[in-house]
Amino acid sequence: MGIWRYDGTASSDDGRMKDEGFTPVGVDMGELRGTHVPVLLERCLELLAPALGRGGRTVHVDATLGLAGHAEAVLEAHPETVLIGLDRDTEALAHARVRLARFADRVHLEHAVYDELPEVLDRLGYPGIDGILFDLGVSSLQLDAPDRGFAYAQDAPLDMRMDQTRGVTAEEVVNTYPHPDLARVLRVYGEEKFAGRIASAIIRERERARITSSARLAELVRESIPAPARRTGGHPAKRTFQALRIEVNKELAALETALPAALDKLNVGGRMVVLSYHSLEDRLTKAALSDRVRSKGPVDLPVELPGSGPTFRLLSRGAELPGEAEVAANPRAASVRLRAAERLDPDAAQQGRTGRERYRRRVKAMHQPGAGTAGSDTDPTDPGGRDRDGRRGGGT
């Protein structure tokens, strides 16, 4: 996610991409003029640095490579780091291949969705990784390229596929889904409270003529939403277009699988950073991380059972929001939520919990029958309840 300007002109990069045997799908991509602004770049680099800069060869995965703004910065900051870049969009991969050409000896670019990460790592021979970044949602390239159909602000064919080599299009969803399914997609993935009305308007329209235009769909949505509701919350079609994009690309299903798999692949001390742009993505991210930072042992036991302690620690309190300067430089960062976590060394974590366990045992023992009162010489951390002179506490 970031700023990227599409101008439709021929690019000097085209020849180099063809020479490397990479053929883009879709429109002429135009020339990148340095206007791509990666979201929260400095903060991402700061969070990943301890994992990637700890000496020797490290492995970083950019699970949503896009135009490679974050990836390029990581490679520049960490000369020993190997990058594995994943993207389902062949146009984005073509641009990234050119942008990262000077790092070619330590870059692997893969045409894959992030839930395919374990298979990609197995194929490349990497059993573990040290860093991974998810920059979720639709990329600036996809939003701004005029033939992709992601944007409600310009007319285009209703495609919305991030990978234009496979899958159903938004046009197929809009023109074939029955009312209950269409309303469900808009309500669940777009959090659209007028989902039923919009679905009804779409079905009435498609009975007259097939809906093929993003502009026509945006107009149908606008007409379906009551006038008072259209005055707030941005463009009336925003939530509908988001919902269709998520449905077409199966984004949430892929993310729900990808996040736990990525956490499993992180080496001790490895870090994951996730940039989410709407509540559904952030909710899945929060759930995946929360599952790893909590103890799974019974809460009433005085000692943490081996293997039941947290395996990760959060690197921020809740979700981090962008600052005013970030939003001013990149308006598309306005809705971003950042979450990050680090994999713990279970042995070190167990040692670090020793003091807390001693305290828990002491507090529990103080509430046992026969335990000494506050200020007594009885040491409740002694299972036998002996005082400092070796006598049993609680006696006559």
Tab-separated table of N, CA, C and O in Angstrom, residues 20-21 26 80 84-85 111-113 132 145 176 210 242 245 271 296 316 345 354 361 372 387 391:
chain	number	residue	atom	x	y	z
A	20	GLU	N	14.558	-10.249	-19.087
A	20	GLU	CA	14.617	-11.192	-17.980
A	20	GLU	C	13.559	-12.276	-18.103
A	20	GLU	O	13.405	-13.116	-17.213
A	21	GLY	N	12.791	-12.252	-19.195
A	21	GLY	CA	11.813	-13.312	-19.424
A	21	GLY	C	10.556	-13.192	-18.612
A	21	GLY	O	9.835	-14.161	-18.412
A	26	GLY	N	-1.889	-7.656	-18.598
A	26	GLY	CA	-2.750	-6.485	-18.466
A	26	GLY	C	-2.207	-5.312	-19.255
A	26	GLY	O	-1.598	-5.454	-20.302
A	80	GLU	N	23.271	-8.294	4.557
A	80	GLU	CA	23.383	-9.745	4.666
A	80	GLU	C	22.033	-10.453	4.566
A	80	GLU	O	21.966	-11.676	4.662
A	84	ILE	N	12.722	-12.872	0.322
A	84	ILE	CA	11.757	-13.692	-0.418
A	84	ILE	C	10.503	-12.840	-0.578
A	84	ILE	O	9.840	-12.501	0.410
A	85	GLY	N	10.218	-12.450	-1.801
A	85	GLY	CA	9.075	-11.582	-2.065
A	85	GLY	C	7.941	-12.349	-2.724
A	85	GLY	O	8.137	-12.994	-3.749
A	111	HIS	N	5.672	-15.807	-7.613
A	111	HIS	CA	4.272	-15.564	-7.955
A	111	HIS	C	3.422	-16.481	-7.078
A	111	HIS	O	3.170	-17.646	-7.408
A	112	ALA	N	2.994	-15.948	-5.935
A	112	ALA	CA	2.283	-16.770	-4.956
A	112	ALA	C	1.487	-15.877	-4.024
A	112	ALA	O	1.803	-14.699	-3.833
A	113	VAL	N	0.452	-16.443	-3.431
A	113	VAL	CA	-0.335	-15.789	-2.390
A	113	VAL	C	0.325	-16.105	-1.053
A	113	VAL	O	0.979	-17.133	-0.899
A	132	ILE	N	9.181	-11.008	8.689
A	132	ILE	CA	8.130	-11.070	7.667
A	132	ILE	C	7.236	-9.850	7.806
A	132	ILE	O	6.917	-9.408	8.919
A	145	ALA	N	-4.146	1.705	-11.730
A	145	ALA	CA	-4.144	1.228	-13.114
A	145	ALA	C	-5.582	1.219	-13.619
A	145	ALA	O	-6.459	0.598	-13.014
A	176	THR	N	-23.882	-13.021	-11.144
A	176	THR	CA	-24.309	-14.419	-10.972
A	176	THR	C	-24.713	-14.782	-9.547
A	176	THR	O	-25.477	-15.736	-9.359
A	210	ARG	N	-26.496	-6.849	-18.365
A	210	ARG	CA	-25.360	-7.277	-17.570
A	210	ARG	C	-24.561	-6.052	-17.080
A	210	ARG	O	-24.327	-5.102	-17.825
A	242	GLN	N	-14.927	-2.678	-1.574
A	242	GLN	CA	-14.061	-3.437	-0.677
A	242	GLN	C	-14.552	-4.876	-0.546
A	242	GLN	O	-13.771	-5.829	-0.613
A	245	ARG	N	-13.927	-6.937	-3.712
A	245	ARG	CA	-12.503	-7.233	-3.862
A	245	ARG	C	-12.081	-8.376	-2.940
A	245	ARG	O	-11.352	-9.286	-3.334
A	271	ARG	N	10.756	-11.586	13.839
A	271	ARG	CA	9.676	-10.629	14.051
A	271	ARG	C	8.721	-10.577	12.864
A	271	ARG	O	9.151	-10.698	11.717
A	296	LYS	N	-0.938	-20.791	28.086
A	296	LYS	CA	-2.012	-21.775	27.886
A	296	LYS	C	-2.155	-22.713	29.077
A	296	LYS	O	-2.933	-23.662	29.031
A	316	SER	N	4.134	-3.711	20.534
A	316	SER	CA	3.448	-2.447	20.769
A	316	SER	C	2.194	-2.729	21.573
A	316	SER	O	1.683	-3.855	21.570
A	345	ASP	N	12.474	-17.035	22.944
A	345	ASP	CA	13.257	-18.229	23.248
A	345	ASP	C	12.574	-18.904	24.431
A	345	ASP	O	12.517	-18.328	25.523
A	354	THR	N	10.707	-17.099	36.352
A	354	THR	CA	10.984	-17.679	37.657
A	354	THR	C	10.544	-16.761	38.793
A	354	THR	O	9.909	-17.191	39.754
A	361	ARG	N	3.585	-18.429	43.897
A	361	ARG	CA	3.580	-19.473	44.923
A	361	ARG	C	3.464	-18.868	46.320
A	361	ARG	O	2.766	-19.394	47.191
A	372	GLY	N	1.426	-18.806	57.759
A	372	GLY	CA	1.715	-17.716	58.675
A	372	GLY	C	1.019	-16.442	58.242
A	372	GLY	O	0.723	-16.252	57.071
A	387	ASP	N	9.680	-22.414	58.920
A	387	ASP	CA	10.120	-21.040	59.086
A	387	ASP	C	11.621	-20.957	58.891
A	387	ASP	O	12.266	-21.956	58.559
A	391	ARG	N	11.598	-24.696	61.633
A	391	ARG	CA	10.412	-25.228	62.310
A	391	ARG	C	9.199	-25.131	61.407
A	391	ARG	O	9.121	-24.236	60.547
